[in-house]
JSON list of C-alpha atoms in Angstrom, two decimals:
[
{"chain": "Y", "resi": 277, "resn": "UNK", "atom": "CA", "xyz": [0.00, 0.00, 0.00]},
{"chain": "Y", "resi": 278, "resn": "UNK", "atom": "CA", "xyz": [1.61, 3.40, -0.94]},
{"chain": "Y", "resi": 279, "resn": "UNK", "atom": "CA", "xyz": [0.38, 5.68, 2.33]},
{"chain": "Y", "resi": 280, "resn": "UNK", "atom": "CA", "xyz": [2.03, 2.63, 4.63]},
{"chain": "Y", "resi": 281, "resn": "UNK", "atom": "CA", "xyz": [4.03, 3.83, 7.44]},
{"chain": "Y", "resi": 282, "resn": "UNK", "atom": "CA", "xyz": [6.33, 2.79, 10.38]},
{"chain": "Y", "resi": 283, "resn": "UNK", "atom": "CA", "xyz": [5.07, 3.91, 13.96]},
{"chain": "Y", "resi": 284, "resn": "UNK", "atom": "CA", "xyz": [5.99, 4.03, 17.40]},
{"chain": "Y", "resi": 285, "resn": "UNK", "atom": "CA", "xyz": [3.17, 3.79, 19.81]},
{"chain": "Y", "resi": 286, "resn": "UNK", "atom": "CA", "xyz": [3.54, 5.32, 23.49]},
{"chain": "Y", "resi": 287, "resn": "UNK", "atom": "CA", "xyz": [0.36, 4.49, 25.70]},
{"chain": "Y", "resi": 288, "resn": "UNK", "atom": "CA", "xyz": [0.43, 3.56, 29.60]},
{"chain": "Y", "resi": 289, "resn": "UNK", "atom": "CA", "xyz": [-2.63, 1.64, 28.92]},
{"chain": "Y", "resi": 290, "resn": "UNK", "atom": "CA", "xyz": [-1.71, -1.87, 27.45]},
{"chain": "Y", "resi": 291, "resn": "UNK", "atom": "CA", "xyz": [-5.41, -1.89, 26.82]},
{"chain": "Y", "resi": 292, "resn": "UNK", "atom": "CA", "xyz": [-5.27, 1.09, 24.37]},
{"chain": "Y", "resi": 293, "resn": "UNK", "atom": "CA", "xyz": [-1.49, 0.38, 23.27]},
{"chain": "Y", "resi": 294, "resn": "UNK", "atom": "CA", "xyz": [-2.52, -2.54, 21.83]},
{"chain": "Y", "resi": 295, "resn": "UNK", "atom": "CA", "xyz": [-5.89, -1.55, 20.63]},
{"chain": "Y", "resi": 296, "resn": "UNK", "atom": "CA", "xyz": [-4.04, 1.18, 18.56]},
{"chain": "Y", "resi": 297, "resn": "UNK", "atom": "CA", "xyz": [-1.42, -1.56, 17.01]},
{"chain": "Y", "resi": 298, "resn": "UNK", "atom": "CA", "xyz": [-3.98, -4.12, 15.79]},
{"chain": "Y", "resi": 299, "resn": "UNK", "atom": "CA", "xyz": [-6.25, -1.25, 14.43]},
{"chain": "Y", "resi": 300, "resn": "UNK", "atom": "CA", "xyz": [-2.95, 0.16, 12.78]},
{"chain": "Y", "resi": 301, "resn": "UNK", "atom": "CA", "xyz": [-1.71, -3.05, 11.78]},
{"chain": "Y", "resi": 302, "resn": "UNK", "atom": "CA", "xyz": [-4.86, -4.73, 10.48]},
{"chain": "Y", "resi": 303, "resn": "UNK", "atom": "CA", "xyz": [-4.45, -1.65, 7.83]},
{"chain": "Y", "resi": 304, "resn": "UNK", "atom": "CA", "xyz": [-1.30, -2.62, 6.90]},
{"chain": "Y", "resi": 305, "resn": "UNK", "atom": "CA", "xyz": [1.10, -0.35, 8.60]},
{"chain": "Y", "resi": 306, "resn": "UNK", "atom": "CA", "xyz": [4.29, -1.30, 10.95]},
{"chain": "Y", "resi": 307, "resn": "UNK", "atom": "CA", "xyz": [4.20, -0.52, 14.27]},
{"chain": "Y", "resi": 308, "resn": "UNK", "atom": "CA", "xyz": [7.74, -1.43, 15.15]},
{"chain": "Y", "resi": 309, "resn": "UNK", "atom": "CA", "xyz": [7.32, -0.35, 19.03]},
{"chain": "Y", "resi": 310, "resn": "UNK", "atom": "CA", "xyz": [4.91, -0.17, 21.51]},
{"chain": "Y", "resi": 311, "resn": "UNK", "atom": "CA", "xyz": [5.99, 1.89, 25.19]},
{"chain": "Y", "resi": 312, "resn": "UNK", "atom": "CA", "xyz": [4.24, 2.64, 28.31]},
{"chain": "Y", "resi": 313, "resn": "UNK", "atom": "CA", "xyz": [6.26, 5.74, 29.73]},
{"chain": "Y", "resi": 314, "resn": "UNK", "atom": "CA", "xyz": [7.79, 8.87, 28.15]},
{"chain": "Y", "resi": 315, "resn": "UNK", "atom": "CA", "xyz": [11.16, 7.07, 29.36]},
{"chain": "Y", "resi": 316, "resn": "UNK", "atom": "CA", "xyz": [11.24, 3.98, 26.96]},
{"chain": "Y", "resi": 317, "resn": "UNK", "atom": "CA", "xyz": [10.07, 6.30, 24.17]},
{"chain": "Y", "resi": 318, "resn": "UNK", "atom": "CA", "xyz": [12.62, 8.34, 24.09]},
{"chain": "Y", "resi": 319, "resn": "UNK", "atom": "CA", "xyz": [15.44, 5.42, 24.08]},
{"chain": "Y", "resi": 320, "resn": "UNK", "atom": "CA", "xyz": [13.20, 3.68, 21.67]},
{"chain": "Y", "resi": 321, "resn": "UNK", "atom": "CA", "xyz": [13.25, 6.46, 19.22]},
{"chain": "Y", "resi": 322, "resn": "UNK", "atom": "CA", "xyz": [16.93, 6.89, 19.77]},
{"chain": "Y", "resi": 323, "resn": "UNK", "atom": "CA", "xyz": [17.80, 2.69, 19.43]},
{"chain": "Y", "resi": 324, "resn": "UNK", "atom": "CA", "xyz": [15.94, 3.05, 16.14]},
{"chain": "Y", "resi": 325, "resn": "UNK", "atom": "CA", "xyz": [18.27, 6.14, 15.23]},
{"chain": "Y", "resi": 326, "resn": "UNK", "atom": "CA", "xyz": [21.44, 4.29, 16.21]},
{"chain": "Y", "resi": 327, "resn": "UNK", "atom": "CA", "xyz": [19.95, 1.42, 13.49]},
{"chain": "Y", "resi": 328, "resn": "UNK", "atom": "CA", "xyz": [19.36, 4.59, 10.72]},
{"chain": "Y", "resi": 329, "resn": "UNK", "atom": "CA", "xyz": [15.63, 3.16, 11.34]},
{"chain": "Y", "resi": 330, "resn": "UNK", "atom": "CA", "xyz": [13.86, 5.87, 12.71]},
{"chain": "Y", "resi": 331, "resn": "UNK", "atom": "CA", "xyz": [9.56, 5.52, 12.31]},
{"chain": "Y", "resi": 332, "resn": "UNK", "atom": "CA", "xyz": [7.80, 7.69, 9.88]},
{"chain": "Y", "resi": 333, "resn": "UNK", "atom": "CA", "xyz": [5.61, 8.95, 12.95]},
{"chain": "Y", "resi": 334, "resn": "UNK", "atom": "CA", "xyz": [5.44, 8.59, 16.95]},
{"chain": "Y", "resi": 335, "resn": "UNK", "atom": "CA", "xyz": [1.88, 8.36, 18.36]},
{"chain": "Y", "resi": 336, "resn": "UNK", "atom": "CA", "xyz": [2.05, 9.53, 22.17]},
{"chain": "Y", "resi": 337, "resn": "UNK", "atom": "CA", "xyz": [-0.44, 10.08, 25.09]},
{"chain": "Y", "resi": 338, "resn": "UNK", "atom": "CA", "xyz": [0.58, 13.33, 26.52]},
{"chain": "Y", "resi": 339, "resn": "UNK", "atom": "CA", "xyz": [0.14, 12.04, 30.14]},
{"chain": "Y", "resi": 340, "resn": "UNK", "atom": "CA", "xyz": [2.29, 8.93, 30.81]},
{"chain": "Y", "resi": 341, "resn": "UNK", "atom": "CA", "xyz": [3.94, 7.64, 34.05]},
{"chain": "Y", "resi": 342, "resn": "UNK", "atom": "CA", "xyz": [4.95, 8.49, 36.55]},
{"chain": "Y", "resi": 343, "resn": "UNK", "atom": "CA", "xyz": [3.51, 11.18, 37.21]},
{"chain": "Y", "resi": 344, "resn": "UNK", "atom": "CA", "xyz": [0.69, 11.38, 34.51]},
{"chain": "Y", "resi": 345, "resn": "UNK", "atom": "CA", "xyz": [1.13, 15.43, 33.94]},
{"chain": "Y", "resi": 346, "resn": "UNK", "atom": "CA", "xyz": [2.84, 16.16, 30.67]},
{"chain": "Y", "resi": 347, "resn": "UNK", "atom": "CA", "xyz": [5.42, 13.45, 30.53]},
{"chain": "Y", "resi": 348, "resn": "UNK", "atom": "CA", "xyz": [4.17, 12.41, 26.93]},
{"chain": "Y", "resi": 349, "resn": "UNK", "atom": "CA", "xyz": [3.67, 15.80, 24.87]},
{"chain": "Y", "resi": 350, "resn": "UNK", "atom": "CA", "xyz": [7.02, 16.78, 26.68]},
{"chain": "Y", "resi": 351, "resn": "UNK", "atom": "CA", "xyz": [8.74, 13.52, 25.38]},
{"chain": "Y", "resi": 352, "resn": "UNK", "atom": "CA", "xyz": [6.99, 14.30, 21.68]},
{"chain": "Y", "resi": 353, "resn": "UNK", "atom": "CA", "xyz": [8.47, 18.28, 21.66]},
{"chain": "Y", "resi": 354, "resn": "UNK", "atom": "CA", "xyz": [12.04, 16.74, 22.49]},
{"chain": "Y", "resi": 355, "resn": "UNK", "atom": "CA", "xyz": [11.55, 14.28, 19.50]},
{"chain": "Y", "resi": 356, "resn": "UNK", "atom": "CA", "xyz": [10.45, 16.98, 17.22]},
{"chain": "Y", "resi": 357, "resn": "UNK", "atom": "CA", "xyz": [13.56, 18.86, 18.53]},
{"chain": "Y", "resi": 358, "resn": "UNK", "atom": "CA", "xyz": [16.13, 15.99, 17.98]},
{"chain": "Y", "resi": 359, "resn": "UNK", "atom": "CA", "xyz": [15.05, 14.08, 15.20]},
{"chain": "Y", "resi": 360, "resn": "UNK", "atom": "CA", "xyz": [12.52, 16.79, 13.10]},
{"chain": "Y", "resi": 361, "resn": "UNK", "atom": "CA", "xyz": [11.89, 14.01, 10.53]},
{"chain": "Y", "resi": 362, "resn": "UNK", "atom": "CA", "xyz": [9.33, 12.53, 12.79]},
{"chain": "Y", "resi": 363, "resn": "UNK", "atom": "CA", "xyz": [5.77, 13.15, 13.17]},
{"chain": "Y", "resi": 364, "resn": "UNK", "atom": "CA", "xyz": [4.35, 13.34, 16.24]},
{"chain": "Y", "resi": 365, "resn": "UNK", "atom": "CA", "xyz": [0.44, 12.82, 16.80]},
{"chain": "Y", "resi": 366, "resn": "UNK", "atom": "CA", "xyz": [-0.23, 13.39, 20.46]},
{"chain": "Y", "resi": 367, "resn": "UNK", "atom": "CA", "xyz": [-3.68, 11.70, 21.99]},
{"chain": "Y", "resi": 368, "resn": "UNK", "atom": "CA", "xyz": [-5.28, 13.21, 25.07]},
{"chain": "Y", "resi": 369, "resn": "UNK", "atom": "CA", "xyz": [-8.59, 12.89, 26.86]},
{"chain": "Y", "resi": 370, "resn": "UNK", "atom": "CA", "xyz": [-9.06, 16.74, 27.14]},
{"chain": "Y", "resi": 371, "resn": "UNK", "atom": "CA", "xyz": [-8.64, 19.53, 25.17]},
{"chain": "Y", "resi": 372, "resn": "UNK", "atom": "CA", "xyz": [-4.72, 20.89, 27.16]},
{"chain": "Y", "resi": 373, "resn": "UNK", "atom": "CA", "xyz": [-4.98, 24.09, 24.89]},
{"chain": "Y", "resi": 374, "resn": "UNK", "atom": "CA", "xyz": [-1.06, 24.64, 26.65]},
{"chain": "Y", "resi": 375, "resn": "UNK", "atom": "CA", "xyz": [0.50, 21.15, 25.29]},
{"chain": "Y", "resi": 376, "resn": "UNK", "atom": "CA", "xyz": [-1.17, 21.84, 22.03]},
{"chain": "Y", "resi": 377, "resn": "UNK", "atom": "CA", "xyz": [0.27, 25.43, 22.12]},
{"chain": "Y", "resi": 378, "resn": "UNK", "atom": "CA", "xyz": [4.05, 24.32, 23.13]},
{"chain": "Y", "resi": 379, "resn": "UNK", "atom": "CA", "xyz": [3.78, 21.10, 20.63]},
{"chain": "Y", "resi": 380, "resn": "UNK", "atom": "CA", "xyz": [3.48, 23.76, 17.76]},
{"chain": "Y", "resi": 381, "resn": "UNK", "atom": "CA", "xyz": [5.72, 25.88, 18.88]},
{"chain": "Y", "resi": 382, "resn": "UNK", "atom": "CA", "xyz": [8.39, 24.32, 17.09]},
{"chain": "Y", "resi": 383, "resn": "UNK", "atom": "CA", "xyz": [8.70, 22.89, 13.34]},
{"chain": "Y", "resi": 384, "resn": "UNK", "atom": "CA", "xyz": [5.76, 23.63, 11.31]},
{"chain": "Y", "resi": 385, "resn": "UNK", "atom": "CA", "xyz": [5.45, 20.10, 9.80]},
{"chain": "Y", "resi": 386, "resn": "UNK", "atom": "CA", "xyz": [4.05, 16.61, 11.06]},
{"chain": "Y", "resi": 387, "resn": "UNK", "atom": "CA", "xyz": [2.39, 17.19, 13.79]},
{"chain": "Y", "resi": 388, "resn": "UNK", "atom": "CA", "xyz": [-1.16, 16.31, 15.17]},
{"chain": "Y", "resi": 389, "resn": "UNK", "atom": "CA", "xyz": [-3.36, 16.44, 18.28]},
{"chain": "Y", "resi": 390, "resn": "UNK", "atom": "CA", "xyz": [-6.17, 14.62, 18.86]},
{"chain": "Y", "resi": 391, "resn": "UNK", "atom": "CA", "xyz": [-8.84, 14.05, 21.55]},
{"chain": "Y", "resi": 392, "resn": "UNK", "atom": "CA", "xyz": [-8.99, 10.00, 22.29]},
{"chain": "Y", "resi": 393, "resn": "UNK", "atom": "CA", "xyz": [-12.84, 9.80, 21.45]},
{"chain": "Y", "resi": 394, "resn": "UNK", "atom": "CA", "xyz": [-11.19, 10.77, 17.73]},
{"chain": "Y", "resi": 395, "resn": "UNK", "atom": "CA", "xyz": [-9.83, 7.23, 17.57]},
{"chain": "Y", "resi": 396, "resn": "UNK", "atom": "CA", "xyz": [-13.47, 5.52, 17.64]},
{"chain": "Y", "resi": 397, "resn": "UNK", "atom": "CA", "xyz": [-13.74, 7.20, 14.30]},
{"chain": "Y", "resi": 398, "resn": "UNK", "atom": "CA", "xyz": [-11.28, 4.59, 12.46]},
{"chain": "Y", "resi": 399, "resn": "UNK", "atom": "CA", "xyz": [-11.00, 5.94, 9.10]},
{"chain": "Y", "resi": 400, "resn": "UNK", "atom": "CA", "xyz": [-10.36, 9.91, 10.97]},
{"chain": "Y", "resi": 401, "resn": "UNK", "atom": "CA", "xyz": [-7.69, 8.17, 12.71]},
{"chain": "Y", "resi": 402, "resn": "UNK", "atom": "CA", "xyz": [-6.24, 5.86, 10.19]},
{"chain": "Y", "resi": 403, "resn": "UNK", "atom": "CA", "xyz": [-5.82, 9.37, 7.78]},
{"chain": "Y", "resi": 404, "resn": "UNK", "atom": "CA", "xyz": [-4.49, 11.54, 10.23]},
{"chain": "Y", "resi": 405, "resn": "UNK", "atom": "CA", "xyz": [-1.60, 8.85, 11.00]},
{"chain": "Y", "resi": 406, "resn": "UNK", "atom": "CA", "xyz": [-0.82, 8.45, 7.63]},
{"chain": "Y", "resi": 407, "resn": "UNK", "atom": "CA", "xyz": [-0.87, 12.53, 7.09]},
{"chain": "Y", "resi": 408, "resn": "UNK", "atom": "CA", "xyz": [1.37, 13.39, 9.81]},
{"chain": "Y", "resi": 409, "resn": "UNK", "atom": "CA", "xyz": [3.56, 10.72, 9.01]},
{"chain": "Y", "resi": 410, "resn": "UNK", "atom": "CA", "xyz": [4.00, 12.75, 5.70]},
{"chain": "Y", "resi": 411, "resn": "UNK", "atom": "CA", "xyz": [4.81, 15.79, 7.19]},
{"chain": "Y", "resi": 412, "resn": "UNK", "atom": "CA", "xyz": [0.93, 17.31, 7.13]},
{"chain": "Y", "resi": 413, "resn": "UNK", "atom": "CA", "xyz": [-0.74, 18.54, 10.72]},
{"chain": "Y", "resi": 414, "resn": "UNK", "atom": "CA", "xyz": [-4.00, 16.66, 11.92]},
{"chain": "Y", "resi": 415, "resn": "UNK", "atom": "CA", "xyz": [-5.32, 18.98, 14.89]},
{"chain": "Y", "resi": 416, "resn": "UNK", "atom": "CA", "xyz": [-8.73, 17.91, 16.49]},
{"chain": "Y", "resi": 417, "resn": "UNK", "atom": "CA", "xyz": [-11.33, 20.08, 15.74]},
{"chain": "Y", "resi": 418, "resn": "UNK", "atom": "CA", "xyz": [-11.94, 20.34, 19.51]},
{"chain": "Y", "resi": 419, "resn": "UNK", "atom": "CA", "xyz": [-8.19, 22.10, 20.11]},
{"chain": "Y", "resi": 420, "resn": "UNK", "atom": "CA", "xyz": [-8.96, 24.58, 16.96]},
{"chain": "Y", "resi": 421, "resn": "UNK", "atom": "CA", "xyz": [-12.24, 25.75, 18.42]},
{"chain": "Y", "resi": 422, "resn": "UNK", "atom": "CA", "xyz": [-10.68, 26.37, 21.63]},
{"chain": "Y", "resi": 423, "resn": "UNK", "atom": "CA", "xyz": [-7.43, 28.47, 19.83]},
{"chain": "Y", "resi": 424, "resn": "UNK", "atom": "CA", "xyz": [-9.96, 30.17, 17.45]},
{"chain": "Y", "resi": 425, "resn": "UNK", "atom": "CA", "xyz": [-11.46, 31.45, 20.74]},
{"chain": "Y", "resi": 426, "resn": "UNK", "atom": "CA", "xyz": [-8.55, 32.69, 21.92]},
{"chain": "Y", "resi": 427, "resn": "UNK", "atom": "CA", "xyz": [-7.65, 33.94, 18.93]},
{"chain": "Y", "resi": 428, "resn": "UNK", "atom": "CA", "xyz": [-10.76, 36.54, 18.73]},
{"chain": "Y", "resi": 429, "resn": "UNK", "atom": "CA", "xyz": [-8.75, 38.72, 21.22]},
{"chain": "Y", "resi": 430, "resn": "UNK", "atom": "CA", "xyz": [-6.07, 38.92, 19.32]},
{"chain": "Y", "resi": 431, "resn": "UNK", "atom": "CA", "xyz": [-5.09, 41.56, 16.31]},
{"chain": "Y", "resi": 432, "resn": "UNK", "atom": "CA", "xyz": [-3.40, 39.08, 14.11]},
{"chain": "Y", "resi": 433, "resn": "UNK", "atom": "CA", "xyz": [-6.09, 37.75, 12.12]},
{"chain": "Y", "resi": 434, "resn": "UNK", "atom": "CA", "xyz": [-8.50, 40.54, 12.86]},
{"chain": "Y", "resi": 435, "resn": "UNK", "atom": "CA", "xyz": [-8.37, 41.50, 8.70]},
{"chain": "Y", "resi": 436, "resn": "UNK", "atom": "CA", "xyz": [-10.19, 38.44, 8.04]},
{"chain": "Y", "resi": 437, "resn": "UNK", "atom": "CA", "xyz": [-13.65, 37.94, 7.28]},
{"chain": "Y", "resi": 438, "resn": "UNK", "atom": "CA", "xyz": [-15.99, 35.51, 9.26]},
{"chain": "Y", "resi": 439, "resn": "UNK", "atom": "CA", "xyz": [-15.92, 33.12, 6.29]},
{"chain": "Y", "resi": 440, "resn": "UNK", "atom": "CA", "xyz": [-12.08, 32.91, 6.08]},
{"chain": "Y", "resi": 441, "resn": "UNK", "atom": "CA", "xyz": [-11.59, 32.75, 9.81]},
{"chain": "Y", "resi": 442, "resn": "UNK", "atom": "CA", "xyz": [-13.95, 29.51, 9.03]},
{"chain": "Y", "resi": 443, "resn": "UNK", "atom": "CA", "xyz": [-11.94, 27.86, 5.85]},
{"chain": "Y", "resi": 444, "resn": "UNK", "atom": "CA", "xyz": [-8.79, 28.80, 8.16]},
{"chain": "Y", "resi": 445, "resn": "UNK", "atom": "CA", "xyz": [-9.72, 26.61, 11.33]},
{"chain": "Y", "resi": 446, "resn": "UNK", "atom": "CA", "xyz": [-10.81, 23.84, 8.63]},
{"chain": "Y", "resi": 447, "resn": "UNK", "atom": "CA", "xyz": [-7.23, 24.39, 7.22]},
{"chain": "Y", "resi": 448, "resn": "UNK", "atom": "CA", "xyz": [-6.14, 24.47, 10.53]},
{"chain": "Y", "resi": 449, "resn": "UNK", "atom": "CA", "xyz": [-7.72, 20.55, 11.29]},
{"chain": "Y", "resi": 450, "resn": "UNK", "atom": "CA", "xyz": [-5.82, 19.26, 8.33]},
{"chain": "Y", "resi": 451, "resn": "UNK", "atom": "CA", "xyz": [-8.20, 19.44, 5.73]},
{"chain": "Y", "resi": 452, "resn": "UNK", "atom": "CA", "xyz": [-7.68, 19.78, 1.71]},
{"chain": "Y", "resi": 453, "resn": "UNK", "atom": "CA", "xyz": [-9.58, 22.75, -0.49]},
{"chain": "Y", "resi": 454, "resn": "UNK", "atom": "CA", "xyz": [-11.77, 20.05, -1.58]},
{"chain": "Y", "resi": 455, "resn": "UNK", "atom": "CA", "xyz": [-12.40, 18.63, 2.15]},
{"chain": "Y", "resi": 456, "resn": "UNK", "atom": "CA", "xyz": [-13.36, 22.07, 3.21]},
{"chain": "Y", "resi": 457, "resn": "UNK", "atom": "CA", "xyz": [-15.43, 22.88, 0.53]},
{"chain": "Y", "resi": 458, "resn": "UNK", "atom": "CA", "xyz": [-17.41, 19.94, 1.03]},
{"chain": "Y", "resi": 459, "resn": "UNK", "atom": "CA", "xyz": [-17.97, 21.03, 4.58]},
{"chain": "Y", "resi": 460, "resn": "UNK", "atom": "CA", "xyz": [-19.06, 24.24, 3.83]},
{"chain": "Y", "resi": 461, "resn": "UNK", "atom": "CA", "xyz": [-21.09, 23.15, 0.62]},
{"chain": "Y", "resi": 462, "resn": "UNK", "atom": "CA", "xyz": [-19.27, 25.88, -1.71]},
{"chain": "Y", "resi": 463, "resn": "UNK", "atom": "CA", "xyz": [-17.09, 25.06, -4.82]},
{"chain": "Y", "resi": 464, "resn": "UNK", "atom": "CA", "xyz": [-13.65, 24.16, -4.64]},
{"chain": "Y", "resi": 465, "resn": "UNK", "atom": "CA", "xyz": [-13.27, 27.40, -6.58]},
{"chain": "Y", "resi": 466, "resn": "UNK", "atom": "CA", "xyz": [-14.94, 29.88, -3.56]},
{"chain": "Y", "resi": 467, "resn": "UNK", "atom": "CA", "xyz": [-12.65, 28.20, -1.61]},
{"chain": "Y", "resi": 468, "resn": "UNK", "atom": "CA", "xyz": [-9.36, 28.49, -3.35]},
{"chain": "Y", "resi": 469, "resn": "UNK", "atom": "CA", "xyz": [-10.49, 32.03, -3.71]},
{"chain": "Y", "resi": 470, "resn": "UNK", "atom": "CA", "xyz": [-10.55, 32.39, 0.61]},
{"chain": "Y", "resi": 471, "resn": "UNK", "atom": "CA", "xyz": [-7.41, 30.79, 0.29]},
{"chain": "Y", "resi": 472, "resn": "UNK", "atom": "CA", "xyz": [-5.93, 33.38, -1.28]},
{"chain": "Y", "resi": 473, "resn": "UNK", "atom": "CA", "xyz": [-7.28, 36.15, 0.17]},
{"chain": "Y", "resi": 474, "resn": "UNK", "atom": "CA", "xyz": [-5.99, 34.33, 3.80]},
{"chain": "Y", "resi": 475, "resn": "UNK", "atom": "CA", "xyz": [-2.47, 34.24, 2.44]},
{"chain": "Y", "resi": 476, "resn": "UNK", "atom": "CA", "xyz": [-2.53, 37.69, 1.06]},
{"chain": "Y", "resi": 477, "resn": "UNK", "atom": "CA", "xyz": [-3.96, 39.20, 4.38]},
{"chain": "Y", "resi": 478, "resn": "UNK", "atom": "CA", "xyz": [-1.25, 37.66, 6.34]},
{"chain": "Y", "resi": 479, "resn": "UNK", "atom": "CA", "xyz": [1.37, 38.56, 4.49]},
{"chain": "Y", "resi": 480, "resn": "UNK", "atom": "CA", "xyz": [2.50, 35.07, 2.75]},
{"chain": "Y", "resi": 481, "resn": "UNK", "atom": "CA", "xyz": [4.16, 35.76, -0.92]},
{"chain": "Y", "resi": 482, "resn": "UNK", "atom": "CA", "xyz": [4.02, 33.19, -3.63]},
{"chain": "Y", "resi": 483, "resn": "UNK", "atom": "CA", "xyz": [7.69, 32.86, -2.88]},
{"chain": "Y", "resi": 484, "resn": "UNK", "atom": "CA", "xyz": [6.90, 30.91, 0.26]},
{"chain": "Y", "resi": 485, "resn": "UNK", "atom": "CA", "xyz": [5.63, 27.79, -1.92]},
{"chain": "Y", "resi": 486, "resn": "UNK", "atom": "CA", "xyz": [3.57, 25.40, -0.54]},
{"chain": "Y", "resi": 487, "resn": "UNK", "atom": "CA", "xyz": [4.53, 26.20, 2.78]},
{"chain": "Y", "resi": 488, "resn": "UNK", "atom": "CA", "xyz": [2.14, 28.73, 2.52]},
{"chain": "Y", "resi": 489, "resn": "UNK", "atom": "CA", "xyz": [-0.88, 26.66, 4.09]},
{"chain": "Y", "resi": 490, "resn": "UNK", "atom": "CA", "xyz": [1.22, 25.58, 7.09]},
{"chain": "Y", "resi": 491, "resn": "UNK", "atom": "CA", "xyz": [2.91, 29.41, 7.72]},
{"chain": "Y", "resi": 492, "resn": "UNK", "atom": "CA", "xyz": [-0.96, 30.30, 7.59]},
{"chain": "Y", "resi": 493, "resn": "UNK", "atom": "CA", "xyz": [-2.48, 27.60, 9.93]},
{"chain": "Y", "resi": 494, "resn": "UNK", "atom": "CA", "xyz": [0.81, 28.20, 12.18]},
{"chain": "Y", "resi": 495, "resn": "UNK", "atom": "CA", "xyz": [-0.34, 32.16, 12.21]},
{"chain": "Y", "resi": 496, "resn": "UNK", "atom": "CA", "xyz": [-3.62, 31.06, 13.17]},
{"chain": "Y", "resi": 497, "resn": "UNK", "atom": "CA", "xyz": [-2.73, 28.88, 16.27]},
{"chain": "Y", "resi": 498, "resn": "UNK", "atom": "CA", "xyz": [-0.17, 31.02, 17.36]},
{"chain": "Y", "resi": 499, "resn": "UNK", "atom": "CA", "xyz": [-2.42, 34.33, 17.65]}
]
C-alpha cells in the first residue's frame, strides 16, 4: 500500500497500546514499538536512530507515568527537537490548549493532536496517521475551536472575514480545499479564492511555496 508507514506507539494503557497496534496493523502499517512511559520512548526512538531506522511517525499520550502530567507531549516536543523528521500525533482525553500550544511551537510540519474519542472514528484516525507521518498537521477540531477562541482577542487575524476565519480553522484541522469545501457546501473554486485572500492578508508571498498553508495555519494557532 503506498500511504504505509512505520510507527511508534507510546500508551500507559496496554489496553489502548494494543488496541491502537492491531487497528494500525490490520491496515497494513508497521508498528515497530509499543511503550508505556515517556522514558522507553525516548530510548526507543533513539535505538531506532542508532539502526538509521527511525519511524515515519510517533503516536504519544501526553500524560504517561509516573507522574501522569505532561510526561508524553514533553517527550513528543524533544523528539520533534532531535530528530525533526518525525511526526508526532499526540492523543489526550481533554482539550490541554497549553501542550497543544508548546507542541506547535516548534517545526511547522508533522504534527497532530487529537482528543482520544477521535480514535473511535477509524478511518479519521487511520488518515491523520498516515498525514502526519508525511509531514501534514491533523489537529482535532476540539483544540482549533478552543485556539480560534482565543484567537478573537487577538489583532493578528482581525483583517479576516468571518468566512475565512472559518476555511482557516478547517485548514487548521488538516483538511484539503476540496475537504473544506465539502464542509461548507461551496465550490472548490470559492474556496481556493478564501485561500488566497488568507495568504494575502497575512502577508505570505508566492515565494513561500507550498509552505504557505502551514505558515498560515501556524499564524492562526499562534495568535
Amino acid at each position: 500500500m503506498d500511504d504505509r508507514v512505520r510507527v511508534v506507539i507510546a500508551e500507559d494503557s496496554v489496553l489502548l497500546r494494543e488496541g491502537l497496534t492491531r487497528l494500525l496493523t490490520d491496515r497494513g502499517h508497521d508498528v515497530v514499538a509499543g511503550v508505556g512511559d515517556a522514558e522507553a520512548l525516548i530510548k526507543t526512538v533513539a535505538d531506532l536512530a542508532a539502526e538509521n531506522a527511525l519511524p515515519d511517525v510517533v503516536v504519544a499520550d501526553v500524560r504517561m507515568p509516573p507522574t501522569h502530567t505532561d510526561e508524553g507531549v514533553r517527550a513528543a516536543v524533544r523528539l520533534r527537537r532531535e530528530h525533526p523528521g518525525i511526526g508526532v500525533l499526540v492523543l489526550s482525553q481533554y482539550v490541554e490548549e497549553q501542550y497543544a500550544t508548546e507542541l506547535l511551537a516548534g517545526s511547522s510540519t508533522g504534527v497532530g493532536y487529537l482528543l482520544k474519542d477521535r480514535v473511535a472514528d477509524v478511518r479519521e484516525f487511520l488518515d491523520a496517521v498516515v498525514r502526519v507521518a508525511r509531514g501534514g498537521t491533523a489537529l482535532d477540531p476540539e483544540v482549533v475551536a478552543q485556539l480560534l477562541g482565543r484567537s478573537r482577542k487577538q489583532d493578528v487575524l482581525a483583517g479576516l472575514t468571518p468566512r475565512e476565519r472559518e476555511v482557516l480553522g478547517l485548514m487548521a484541522e488538516g483538511r484539503t480545499n476540496s475537504a473544506v469545501a465539502k464542509q461548507l457546501v461551496v465550490s472548490d473554486g470559492a474556496v481556493e479564492k478564501h485561500v488566497s485572500n488568507i495568504f494575502m492578508k497575512l502577508g505570505l508571498s508566492p515565494s513561500d511555496g507550498d509552505h504557505r498553508r502551514v505558515l498560515a495555519v501556524l499564524t492562526y494557532l499562534r495568535s
